[in-house]
Amino acid sequence: MNLQIFEELAKNFDGITWKMVVMWVIGAILIFLAIKKEMEPTLLLPMGFGAILVNLPFSGAINQISEETGELIHGPLSVLFDAGIANELFPLILFIGIGAMIDFGPLLSNPKLLLFGAAAQFGIFMTLSLASLFGYELNDAASIAIIGAADGPTSIFVAQTLGSKYLGAIMVAAYSYMALVPIVQPPIIKALTTKKERMIKMPYETGNVSKLTRILFPIIVTVIVGIAAPTAAALVGFLMFGNLIRECGVLDSLSQTAQNVLANLITIFLGITVASQMQAEQFVALDTIIILLLGLFAFIFDTAGGVMFAKLINIFSKKKINPMIGAAGISAFPMSARIVHKMALKEDPQNFILMHSIGVNVSGQIASVVAGGLILTLVQGG
């Protein structure tokens, strides 16, 4: 009996490859960032732990072939993936929670902020062209490009809908860049702005947004987007439904549940399910590195697009805009808005641009979802 145990242990150790060890290290790094640096711990902790779990030799967490019958045995993570990712269920449900978190008040008070959200999607379409030049098929290039929105649910939805074979790398890249916003964005913003520009003050004028307007907004946006870009209807619809729960005034307990319990629970499921696609043999490859770099390229140019758009407006406007708010036009809500606000306070402790950056960040959330729908229309229509 003891001999059999030792033989089984020896077999397991023989099954360890250097690629598995690499994935263990990646998992450990994600866990470190989650715990020590507090970077999106709800997401990165399960993702990091899952990366280690699925790369243990002969792990039963994923699909295995029975040695006795030769039949495929579905592991729990594979079942979870089929139930929540393969049919886009988890991303859509998460959008309800995100929608319930968002206050569209600053955006409704100043609708011009929608332009910044649109400008900050510039990198997506540049990366689509670049990925195509690298030889990726159109469906894969489009799925890679959407990483630039720093919007995990949209990235998963687009990649899964288009049947990209790089789903695992795309999911990891999208969520990693969401978590790394505090590291990636500040150097880009500083490189594109002067200290004088970063010190521009923008007094916030509180607009009187009626309850009726707040209720009608998510409904109208859903109808408009559903007609203009039908493939984005589900994404925008679930996001706006979550916001309608928040604003209707009769579902406060449900709104709180969506914002906290639902969003956190689905995020945990997403994190560990994403890890099921991080199996060493498929993940530790040149394509993964290229996809991560292309995703970073998209993220950088999305940030730059928003900042440069603000600087362009300042050329023709007497009322100057702090160009840093343009960087908040990516979809990483509310991390990007907070980063921009902190950078403004660092330059001038009396410079409060949080409400402006939140408004742009909210517009970026909408714009990234619409961009995802446009990408799907472009590819599927082609």
mmCIF file of C-alpha atoms in Angstrom:
data_model
loop_
_atom_site.group_PDB
_atom_site.id
_atom_site.type_symbol
_atom_site.label_atom_id
_atom_site.label_comp_id
_atom_site.label_asym_id
_atom_site.label_seq_id
_atom_site.Cartn_x
_atom_site.Cartn_y
_atom_site.Cartn_z
ATOM 1 C CA MET A 1 0.000 0.000 0.000
ATOM 2 C CA ASN A 2 2.760 2.444 0.966
ATOM 3 C CA LEU A 3 4.621 1.533 -2.207
ATOM 4 C CA GLN A 4 1.582 2.428 -4.294
ATOM 5 C CA ILE A 5 1.371 5.813 -2.603
ATOM 6 C CA PHE A 6 5.039 6.531 -3.340
ATOM 7 C CA GLU A 7 4.587 5.418 -6.930
ATOM 8 C CA GLU A 8 1.603 7.742 -7.317
ATOM 9 C CA LEU A 9 3.558 10.630 -5.800
ATOM 10 C CA ALA A 10 6.501 9.909 -8.109
ATOM 11 C CA LYS A 11 4.150 9.907 -11.087
ATOM 12 C CA ASN A 12 2.738 13.287 -10.054
ATOM 13 C CA PHE A 13 6.201 14.811 -9.662
ATOM 14 C CA ASP A 14 7.162 13.448 -13.069
ATOM 15 C CA GLY A 15 4.164 15.296 -14.499
ATOM 16 C CA ILE A 16 5.499 18.716 -13.446
ATOM 17 C CA THR A 17 6.808 20.800 -16.348
ATOM 18 C CA TRP A 18 8.668 24.097 -16.416
ATOM 19 C CA LYS A 19 5.578 25.722 -17.903
ATOM 20 C CA MET A 20 3.566 24.661 -14.867
ATOM 21 C CA VAL A 21 6.176 26.250 -12.614
ATOM 22 C CA VAL A 22 5.910 29.469 -14.633
ATOM 23 C CA MET A 23 2.161 29.474 -14.058
ATOM 24 C CA TRP A 24 2.679 28.906 -10.332
ATOM 25 C CA VAL A 25 4.896 31.994 -10.298
ATOM 26 C CA ILE A 26 2.305 34.003 -12.226
ATOM 27 C CA GLY A 27 -0.356 32.845 -9.780
ATOM 28 C CA ALA A 28 1.831 33.856 -6.844
ATOM 29 C CA ILE A 29 2.379 37.309 -8.372
ATOM 30 C CA LEU A 30 -1.369 37.823 -8.796
ATOM 31 C CA ILE A 31 -1.962 36.763 -5.183
ATOM 32 C CA PHE A 32 0.799 39.144 -4.037
ATOM 33 C CA LEU A 33 -0.752 42.061 -5.940
ATOM 34 C CA ALA A 34 -4.176 41.240 -4.511
ATOM 35 C CA ILE A 35 -3.093 40.954 -0.870
ATOM 36 C CA LYS A 36 -0.018 43.151 -0.515
ATOM 37 C CA LYS A 37 -0.879 45.884 -3.011
ATOM 38 C CA GLU A 38 -4.685 45.548 -2.676
ATOM 39 C CA MET A 39 -5.133 45.625 -6.467
ATOM 40 C CA GLU A 40 -8.610 44.327 -7.238
ATOM 41 C CA PRO A 41 -8.332 41.561 -4.594
ATOM 42 C CA THR A 42 -11.843 40.234 -5.303
ATOM 43 C CA LEU A 43 -10.654 39.401 -8.803
ATOM 44 C CA LEU A 44 -6.908 38.813 -8.691
ATOM 45 C CA LEU A 45 -6.910 36.579 -5.608
ATOM 46 C CA PRO A 46 -9.204 33.876 -7.100
ATOM 47 C CA MET A 47 -7.486 34.285 -10.467
ATOM 48 C CA GLY A 48 -4.042 33.756 -8.947
ATOM 49 C CA PHE A 49 -5.143 30.841 -6.798
ATOM 50 C CA GLY A 50 -6.922 29.287 -9.758
ATOM 51 C CA ALA A 51 -3.812 29.634 -11.937
ATOM 52 C CA ILE A 52 -1.938 27.469 -9.437
ATOM 53 C CA LEU A 53 -4.821 25.030 -8.992
ATOM 54 C CA VAL A 54 -5.329 24.230 -12.680
ATOM 55 C CA ASN A 55 -1.587 23.742 -13.221
ATOM 56 C CA LEU A 56 -1.042 21.069 -10.631
ATOM 57 C CA PRO A 57 -0.076 17.794 -12.344
ATOM 58 C CA PHE A 58 -3.157 15.747 -13.201
ATOM 59 C CA SER A 59 -5.367 18.362 -11.531
ATOM 60 C CA GLY A 60 -8.969 17.231 -11.210
ATOM 61 C CA ALA A 61 -10.166 20.848 -11.389
ATOM 62 C CA ILE A 62 -10.261 20.704 -15.186
ATOM 63 C CA ASN A 63 -11.143 18.071 -17.777
ATOM 64 C CA GLN A 64 -9.364 14.732 -17.448
ATOM 65 C CA ILE A 65 -9.337 11.535 -19.445
ATOM 66 C CA SER A 66 -10.212 8.497 -17.318
ATOM 67 C CA GLU A 67 -7.384 5.955 -17.393
ATOM 68 C CA GLU A 68 -9.876 3.141 -16.862
ATOM 69 C CA THR A 69 -12.572 3.985 -19.419
ATOM 70 C CA GLY A 70 -10.883 6.568 -21.620
ATOM 71 C CA GLU A 71 -13.913 8.839 -21.180
ATOM 72 C CA LEU A 72 -13.706 12.585 -20.680
ATOM 73 C CA ILE A 73 -14.332 13.644 -17.066
ATOM 74 C CA HIS A 74 -15.502 17.220 -16.684
ATOM 75 C CA GLY A 75 -13.812 18.944 -13.748
ATOM 76 C CA PRO A 76 -15.677 21.536 -11.636
ATOM 77 C CA LEU A 77 -13.933 24.519 -13.254
ATOM 78 C CA SER A 78 -14.826 23.248 -16.710
ATOM 79 C CA VAL A 79 -18.447 22.917 -15.618
ATOM 80 C CA LEU A 80 -18.332 26.446 -14.172
ATOM 81 C CA PHE A 81 -16.800 27.772 -17.400
ATOM 82 C CA ASP A 82 -19.514 26.163 -19.517
ATOM 83 C CA ALA A 83 -22.215 27.481 -17.190
ATOM 84 C CA GLY A 84 -20.982 31.062 -16.856
ATOM 85 C CA ILE A 85 -18.513 32.017 -19.574
ATOM 86 C CA ALA A 86 -19.338 29.898 -22.625
ATOM 87 C CA ASN A 87 -22.851 31.370 -22.701
ATOM 88 C CA GLU A 88 -21.739 34.893 -21.555
ATOM 89 C CA LEU A 89 -23.893 34.596 -18.396
ATOM 90 C CA PHE A 90 -21.322 35.837 -15.855
ATOM 91 C CA PRO A 91 -20.313 38.985 -17.789
ATOM 92 C CA LEU A 92 -23.937 39.960 -18.365
ATOM 93 C CA ILE A 93 -24.939 39.455 -14.728
ATOM 94 C CA LEU A 94 -21.876 41.427 -13.625
ATOM 95 C CA PHE A 95 -23.038 44.318 -15.787
ATOM 96 C CA ILE A 96 -26.198 44.514 -13.665
ATOM 97 C CA GLY A 97 -24.020 45.027 -10.595
ATOM 98 C CA ILE A 98 -21.830 47.590 -12.367
ATOM 99 C CA GLY A 99 -24.880 49.478 -13.589
ATOM 100 C CA ALA A 100 -26.253 49.606 -10.050
ATOM 101 C CA MET A 101 -22.971 51.148 -8.857
ATOM 102 C CA ILE A 102 -22.953 53.973 -11.395
ATOM 103 C CA ASP A 103 -24.352 57.409 -10.707
ATOM 104 C CA PHE A 104 -24.999 59.013 -14.099
ATOM 105 C CA GLY A 105 -25.703 62.372 -12.413
ATOM 106 C CA PRO A 106 -22.361 64.028 -13.301
ATOM 107 C CA LEU A 107 -22.707 62.862 -16.896
ATOM 108 C CA LEU A 108 -26.327 64.002 -17.195
ATOM 109 C CA SER A 109 -25.323 67.372 -15.729
ATOM 110 C CA ASN A 110 -22.685 67.753 -18.437
ATOM 111 C CA PRO A 111 -23.518 65.528 -21.453
ATOM 112 C CA LYS A 112 -20.424 66.809 -23.308
ATOM 113 C CA LEU A 113 -18.399 64.379 -21.191
ATOM 114 C CA LEU A 114 -19.699 61.595 -23.442
ATOM 115 C CA LEU A 115 -17.238 62.831 -26.069
ATOM 116 C CA PHE A 116 -14.310 61.988 -23.809
ATOM 117 C CA GLY A 117 -15.549 58.451 -23.323
ATOM 118 C CA ALA A 118 -15.762 58.053 -27.086
ATOM 119 C CA ALA A 119 -12.284 59.524 -27.646
ATOM 120 C CA ALA A 120 -10.783 57.112 -25.136
ATOM 121 C CA GLN A 121 -11.750 54.132 -27.311
ATOM 122 C CA PHE A 122 -9.299 55.250 -30.011
ATOM 123 C CA GLY A 123 -6.730 52.609 -29.097
ATOM 124 C CA ILE A 124 -9.190 49.757 -29.647
ATOM 125 C CA PHE A 125 -9.498 50.409 -33.351
ATOM 126 C CA MET A 126 -5.789 51.093 -33.778
ATOM 127 C CA THR A 127 -4.993 47.785 -32.115
ATOM 128 C CA LEU A 128 -7.501 45.985 -34.319
ATOM 129 C CA SER A 129 -5.486 47.101 -37.354
ATOM 130 C CA LEU A 130 -2.175 46.301 -35.689
ATOM 131 C CA ALA A 131 -3.254 42.808 -34.600
ATOM 132 C CA SER A 132 -4.435 42.121 -38.143
ATOM 133 C CA LEU A 133 -0.994 43.148 -39.423
ATOM 134 C CA PHE A 134 0.525 40.616 -37.003
ATOM 135 C CA GLY A 135 -1.389 37.935 -38.859
ATOM 136 C CA TYR A 136 -4.240 37.299 -36.426
ATOM 137 C CA GLU A 137 -7.569 36.390 -37.969
ATOM 138 C CA LEU A 138 -10.179 39.140 -37.825
ATOM 139 C CA ASN A 139 -12.187 37.567 -35.007
ATOM 140 C CA ASP A 140 -9.050 37.140 -32.882
ATOM 141 C CA ALA A 141 -7.715 40.616 -33.746
ATOM 142 C CA ALA A 142 -11.034 42.186 -32.750
ATOM 143 C CA SER A 143 -11.130 40.238 -29.489
ATOM 144 C CA ILE A 144 -7.570 41.312 -28.658
ATOM 145 C CA ALA A 145 -8.279 44.959 -29.495
ATOM 146 C CA ILE A 146 -11.163 45.257 -27.025
ATOM 147 C CA ILE A 147 -8.674 44.638 -24.166
ATOM 148 C CA GLY A 148 -7.842 48.339 -24.466
ATOM 149 C CA ALA A 149 -11.155 49.307 -22.916
ATOM 150 C CA ALA A 150 -9.922 47.798 -19.626
ATOM 151 C CA ASP A 151 -13.360 46.234 -19.340
ATOM 152 C CA GLY A 152 -13.205 42.553 -18.426
ATOM 153 C CA PRO A 153 -16.882 41.627 -18.959
ATOM 154 C CA THR A 154 -16.968 43.264 -22.401
ATOM 155 C CA SER A 155 -13.703 41.550 -23.378
ATOM 156 C CA ILE A 156 -15.079 38.155 -22.361
ATOM 157 C CA PHE A 157 -18.384 38.768 -24.141
ATOM 158 C CA VAL A 158 -16.721 39.848 -27.405
ATOM 159 C CA ALA A 159 -14.062 37.103 -27.396
ATOM 160 C CA GLN A 160 -16.599 34.383 -26.597
ATOM 161 C CA THR A 161 -19.146 35.637 -29.141
ATOM 162 C CA LEU A 162 -16.492 35.771 -31.859
ATOM 163 C CA GLY A 163 -15.128 32.352 -30.893
ATOM 164 C CA SER A 164 -11.563 33.562 -30.318
ATOM 165 C CA LYS A 165 -9.112 30.779 -29.566
ATOM 166 C CA TYR A 166 -7.175 33.170 -27.307
ATOM 167 C CA LEU A 167 -9.966 33.629 -24.774
ATOM 168 C CA GLY A 168 -7.774 32.796 -21.766
ATOM 169 C CA ALA A 169 -5.033 35.284 -22.583
ATOM 170 C CA ILE A 170 -7.574 37.971 -23.480
ATOM 171 C CA MET A 171 -9.455 37.552 -20.203
ATOM 172 C CA VAL A 172 -6.272 37.646 -18.142
ATOM 173 C CA ALA A 173 -4.959 40.698 -20.010
ATOM 174 C CA ALA A 174 -8.224 42.638 -19.706
ATOM 175 C CA TYR A 175 -8.608 42.065 -15.981
ATOM 176 C CA SER A 176 -4.905 42.549 -15.295
ATOM 177 C CA TYR A 177 -4.899 45.959 -16.958
ATOM 178 C CA MET A 178 -8.029 46.896 -15.023
ATOM 179 C CA ALA A 179 -6.136 46.139 -11.830
ATOM 180 C CA LEU A 180 -2.949 47.845 -13.028
ATOM 181 C CA VAL A 181 -4.598 51.191 -13.815
ATOM 182 C CA PRO A 182 -2.774 52.891 -10.881
ATOM 183 C CA ILE A 183 0.561 51.756 -12.333
ATOM 184 C CA VAL A 184 0.020 52.132 -16.077
ATOM 185 C CA GLN A 185 -1.971 55.364 -16.430
ATOM 186 C CA PRO A 186 -0.022 57.975 -14.389
ATOM 187 C CA PRO A 187 3.206 57.794 -16.460
ATOM 188 C CA ILE A 188 1.205 58.133 -19.699
ATOM 189 C CA ILE A 189 -0.750 61.111 -18.369
ATOM 190 C CA LYS A 190 2.410 62.838 -17.134
ATOM 191 C CA ALA A 191 4.200 62.247 -20.427
ATOM 192 C CA LEU A 192 1.380 63.947 -22.364
ATOM 193 C CA THR A 193 0.656 66.885 -20.057
ATOM 194 C CA THR A 194 2.550 69.748 -18.496
ATOM 195 C CA LYS A 195 2.442 70.624 -14.812
ATOM 196 C CA LYS A 196 0.479 73.742 -15.721
ATOM 197 C CA GLU A 197 -2.130 71.647 -17.531
ATOM 198 C CA ARG A 198 -2.398 69.219 -14.631
ATOM 199 C CA MET A 199 -3.095 72.168 -12.306
ATOM 200 C CA ILE A 200 -6.052 73.477 -14.305
ATOM 201 C CA LYS A 201 -9.019 73.854 -11.974
ATOM 202 C CA MET A 202 -12.484 72.910 -13.080
ATOM 203 C CA PRO A 203 -15.198 74.247 -10.747
ATOM 204 C CA TYR A 204 -18.038 71.768 -10.530
ATOM 205 C CA GLU A 205 -21.495 73.172 -11.126
ATOM 206 C CA THR A 206 -24.128 70.912 -9.658
ATOM 207 C CA GLY A 207 -26.827 70.317 -12.214
ATOM 208 C CA ASN A 208 -30.425 69.715 -11.264
ATOM 209 C CA VAL A 209 -31.002 66.236 -12.673
ATOM 210 C CA SER A 210 -34.577 65.183 -12.024
ATOM 211 C CA LYS A 211 -35.548 61.698 -10.925
ATOM 212 C CA LEU A 212 -37.575 61.282 -14.110
ATOM 213 C CA THR A 213 -34.459 62.045 -16.194
ATOM 214 C CA ARG A 214 -32.450 59.491 -14.231
ATOM 215 C CA ILE A 215 -35.120 56.862 -14.818
ATOM 216 C CA LEU A 216 -35.603 57.624 -18.504
ATOM 217 C CA PHE A 217 -31.869 57.773 -19.288
ATOM 218 C CA PRO A 218 -31.094 54.029 -19.030
ATOM 219 C CA ILE A 219 -34.249 53.165 -20.970
ATOM 220 C CA ILE A 220 -33.540 55.642 -23.771
ATOM 221 C CA VAL A 221 -29.877 54.628 -24.041
ATOM 222 C CA THR A 222 -30.884 50.955 -24.318
ATOM 223 C CA VAL A 223 -33.371 51.708 -27.094
ATOM 224 C CA ILE A 224 -30.970 53.931 -29.065
ATOM 225 C CA VAL A 225 -28.029 51.524 -28.806
ATOM 226 C CA GLY A 226 -30.268 48.532 -29.492
ATOM 227 C CA ILE A 227 -31.426 50.115 -32.757
ATOM 228 C CA ALA A 228 -28.056 51.562 -33.815
ATOM 229 C CA ALA A 229 -25.887 48.585 -32.783
ATOM 230 C CA PRO A 230 -28.083 45.520 -32.133
ATOM 231 C CA THR A 231 -25.121 43.342 -31.162
ATOM 232 C CA ALA A 232 -24.439 45.666 -28.212
ATOM 233 C CA ALA A 233 -28.056 45.529 -26.992
ATOM 234 C CA ALA A 234 -27.464 42.789 -24.413
ATOM 235 C CA LEU A 235 -24.341 44.428 -22.970
ATOM 236 C CA VAL A 236 -25.833 47.911 -22.759
ATOM 237 C CA GLY A 237 -29.227 46.566 -21.724
ATOM 238 C CA PHE A 238 -27.913 44.697 -18.676
ATOM 239 C CA LEU A 239 -25.748 47.675 -17.679
ATOM 240 C CA MET A 240 -28.687 50.052 -17.952
ATOM 241 C CA PHE A 241 -31.068 47.662 -16.219
ATOM 242 C CA GLY A 242 -28.726 47.664 -13.228
ATOM 243 C CA ASN A 243 -28.781 51.454 -13.246
ATOM 244 C CA LEU A 244 -32.577 51.472 -13.506
ATOM 245 C CA ILE A 245 -32.726 49.303 -10.369
ATOM 246 C CA ARG A 246 -30.613 51.956 -8.653
ATOM 247 C CA GLU A 247 -32.602 54.968 -9.817
ATOM 248 C CA CYS A 248 -36.202 53.714 -9.713
ATOM 249 C CA GLY A 249 -36.414 54.277 -5.949
ATOM 250 C CA VAL A 250 -38.523 51.222 -5.164
ATOM 251 C CA LEU A 251 -35.809 48.536 -5.198
ATOM 252 C CA ASP A 252 -33.234 49.908 -2.785
ATOM 253 C CA SER A 253 -32.470 46.556 -1.152
ATOM 254 C CA LEU A 254 -32.108 44.894 -4.562
ATOM 255 C CA SER A 255 -29.858 47.735 -5.709
ATOM 256 C CA GLN A 256 -27.587 47.275 -2.690
ATOM 257 C CA THR A 257 -27.498 43.529 -3.293
ATOM 258 C CA ALA A 258 -26.564 44.034 -6.943
ATOM 259 C CA GLN A 259 -23.810 46.518 -6.047
ATOM 260 C CA ASN A 260 -22.244 44.416 -3.326
ATOM 261 C CA VAL A 261 -23.207 40.747 -2.939
ATOM 262 C CA LEU A 262 -24.031 40.033 -6.582
ATOM 263 C CA ALA A 263 -21.097 41.960 -8.072
ATOM 264 C CA ASN A 264 -18.580 40.505 -5.629
ATOM 265 C CA LEU A 265 -19.858 36.946 -5.958
ATOM 266 C CA ILE A 266 -19.837 37.005 -9.759
ATOM 267 C CA THR A 267 -16.387 38.643 -9.757
ATOM 268 C CA ILE A 268 -15.032 35.790 -7.627
ATOM 269 C CA PHE A 269 -16.593 33.223 -9.949
ATOM 270 C CA LEU A 270 -15.192 35.091 -12.942
ATOM 271 C CA GLY A 271 -11.700 35.193 -11.452
ATOM 272 C CA ILE A 272 -11.440 31.500 -10.747
ATOM 273 C CA THR A 273 -13.201 30.599 -14.018
ATOM 274 C CA VAL A 274 -10.792 32.780 -15.974
ATOM 275 C CA ALA A 275 -8.002 30.766 -14.365
ATOM 276 C CA SER A 276 -9.420 27.611 -15.930
ATOM 277 C CA GLN A 277 -8.174 29.025 -19.244
ATOM 278 C CA MET A 278 -4.654 29.533 -17.880
ATOM 279 C CA GLN A 279 -3.420 25.995 -18.404
ATOM 280 C CA ALA A 280 0.335 26.027 -18.888
ATOM 281 C CA GLU A 281 0.586 24.290 -22.250
ATOM 282 C CA GLN A 282 -1.762 26.773 -23.898
ATOM 283 C CA PHE A 283 -0.960 29.876 -21.863
ATOM 284 C CA VAL A 284 2.847 29.867 -21.740
ATOM 285 C CA ALA A 285 3.322 30.612 -25.422
ATOM 286 C CA LEU A 286 4.563 33.395 -27.692
ATOM 287 C CA ASP A 287 1.010 34.276 -28.715
ATOM 288 C CA THR A 288 0.128 35.020 -25.097
ATOM 289 C CA ILE A 289 3.026 37.457 -24.772
ATOM 290 C CA ILE A 290 2.069 39.168 -28.039
ATOM 291 C CA ILE A 291 -1.567 39.441 -26.919
ATOM 292 C CA LEU A 292 -0.528 40.973 -23.592
ATOM 293 C CA LEU A 293 1.649 43.503 -25.422
ATOM 294 C CA LEU A 294 -1.092 44.337 -27.930
ATOM 295 C CA GLY A 295 -3.540 44.759 -25.050
ATOM 296 C CA LEU A 296 -1.096 47.111 -23.347
ATOM 297 C CA PHE A 297 -0.714 49.024 -26.618
ATOM 298 C CA ALA A 298 -4.499 49.423 -26.827
ATOM 299 C CA PHE A 299 -4.705 50.500 -23.183
ATOM 300 C CA ILE A 300 -1.945 53.097 -23.622
ATOM 301 C CA PHE A 301 -3.492 54.580 -26.759
ATOM 302 C CA ASP A 302 -6.974 54.635 -25.226
ATOM 303 C CA THR A 303 -5.551 56.677 -22.354
ATOM 304 C CA ALA A 304 -3.586 58.882 -24.727
ATOM 305 C CA GLY A 305 -6.617 59.363 -26.988
ATOM 306 C CA GLY A 306 -8.680 60.763 -24.125
ATOM 307 C CA VAL A 307 -5.919 63.110 -22.935
ATOM 308 C CA MET A 308 -5.116 64.401 -26.426
ATOM 309 C CA PHE A 309 -8.797 64.969 -27.170
ATOM 310 C CA ALA A 310 -9.032 67.213 -24.094
ATOM 311 C CA LYS A 311 -5.916 69.098 -25.179
ATOM 312 C CA LEU A 312 -7.442 69.564 -28.637
ATOM 313 C CA ILE A 313 -10.610 71.034 -27.144
ATOM 314 C CA ASN A 314 -8.507 73.451 -25.082
ATOM 315 C CA ILE A 315 -7.064 74.940 -28.275
ATOM 316 C CA PHE A 316 -10.513 76.175 -29.310
ATOM 317 C CA SER A 317 -12.063 76.784 -25.895
ATOM 318 C CA LYS A 318 -11.696 79.742 -23.557
ATOM 319 C CA LYS A 319 -12.850 77.651 -20.607
ATOM 320 C CA LYS A 320 -9.921 75.280 -20.176
ATOM 321 C CA ILE A 321 -10.316 71.602 -19.330
ATOM 322 C CA ASN A 322 -7.860 69.698 -17.199
ATOM 323 C CA PRO A 323 -6.676 67.206 -19.863
ATOM 324 C CA MET A 324 -6.131 64.506 -17.256
ATOM 325 C CA ILE A 325 -9.874 63.858 -17.123
ATOM 326 C CA GLY A 326 -9.665 62.499 -20.663
ATOM 327 C CA ALA A 327 -7.680 59.530 -19.360
ATOM 328 C CA ALA A 328 -10.683 58.524 -17.236
ATOM 329 C CA GLY A 329 -12.572 57.746 -20.441
ATOM 330 C CA ILE A 330 -11.491 54.112 -20.293
ATOM 331 C CA SER A 331 -13.919 51.683 -18.718
ATOM 332 C CA ALA A 332 -12.011 50.862 -15.530
ATOM 333 C CA PHE A 333 -14.684 52.273 -13.228
ATOM 334 C CA PRO A 334 -14.117 53.890 -10.776
ATOM 335 C CA MET A 335 -10.351 53.246 -10.531
ATOM 336 C CA SER A 336 -9.374 55.524 -13.390
ATOM 337 C CA ALA A 337 -11.441 58.446 -12.073
ATOM 338 C CA ARG A 338 -9.848 58.112 -8.638
ATOM 339 C CA ILE A 339 -6.334 58.011 -10.111
ATOM 340 C CA VAL A 340 -6.924 61.180 -12.124
ATOM 341 C CA HIS A 341 -8.372 62.936 -9.072
ATOM 342 C CA LYS A 342 -5.394 61.920 -6.905
ATOM 343 C CA MET A 343 -2.956 63.177 -9.543
ATOM 344 C CA ALA A 344 -4.712 66.556 -9.579
ATOM 345 C CA LEU A 345 -4.570 66.787 -5.783
ATOM 346 C CA LYS A 346 -0.866 65.941 -5.844
ATOM 347 C CA GLU A 347 -0.197 68.917 -8.118
ATOM 348 C CA ASP A 348 -2.528 71.200 -6.150
ATOM 349 C CA PRO A 349 -4.223 70.090 -2.897
ATOM 350 C CA GLN A 350 -7.093 72.470 -3.682
ATOM 351 C CA ASN A 351 -7.803 71.071 -7.135
ATOM 352 C CA PHE A 352 -10.871 68.836 -6.910
ATOM 353 C CA ILE A 353 -11.792 67.296 -10.265
ATOM 354 C CA LEU A 354 -13.336 64.064 -8.976
ATOM 355 C CA MET A 355 -16.854 64.759 -10.228
ATOM 356 C CA HIS A 356 -15.575 65.636 -13.699
ATOM 357 C CA SER A 357 -13.386 62.544 -13.861
ATOM 358 C CA ILE A 358 -16.247 60.360 -12.580
ATOM 359 C CA GLY A 359 -18.489 61.753 -15.313
ATOM 360 C CA VAL A 360 -15.893 60.909 -17.960
ATOM 361 C CA ASN A 361 -15.297 57.477 -16.417
ATOM 362 C CA VAL A 362 -19.029 56.736 -16.542
ATOM 363 C CA SER A 363 -19.158 57.823 -20.176
ATOM 364 C CA GLY A 364 -16.211 55.510 -20.829
ATOM 365 C CA GLN A 365 -18.165 52.608 -19.360
ATOM 366 C CA ILE A 366 -20.957 53.225 -21.848
ATOM 367 C CA ALA A 367 -18.558 53.904 -24.726
ATOM 368 C CA SER A 368 -16.575 50.706 -24.167
ATOM 369 C CA VAL A 369 -19.743 48.612 -24.280
ATOM 370 C CA VAL A 370 -20.869 50.380 -27.454
ATOM 371 C CA ALA A 371 -17.368 49.904 -28.913
ATOM 372 C CA GLY A 372 -17.663 46.193 -28.160
ATOM 373 C CA GLY A 373 -20.976 46.116 -30.023
ATOM 374 C CA LEU A 374 -19.477 47.983 -32.973
ATOM 375 C CA ILE A 375 -16.577 45.527 -33.076
ATOM 376 C CA LEU A 376 -19.040 42.628 -33.156
ATOM 377 C CA THR A 377 -21.075 44.325 -35.906
ATOM 378 C CA LEU A 378 -17.916 45.006 -37.922
ATOM 379 C CA VAL A 379 -16.617 41.446 -37.688
ATOM 380 C CA GLN A 380 -19.879 39.550 -37.977
ATOM 381 C CA GLY A 381 -21.126 41.872 -40.680
ATOM 382 C CA GLY A 382 -17.885 41.312 -42.598
#
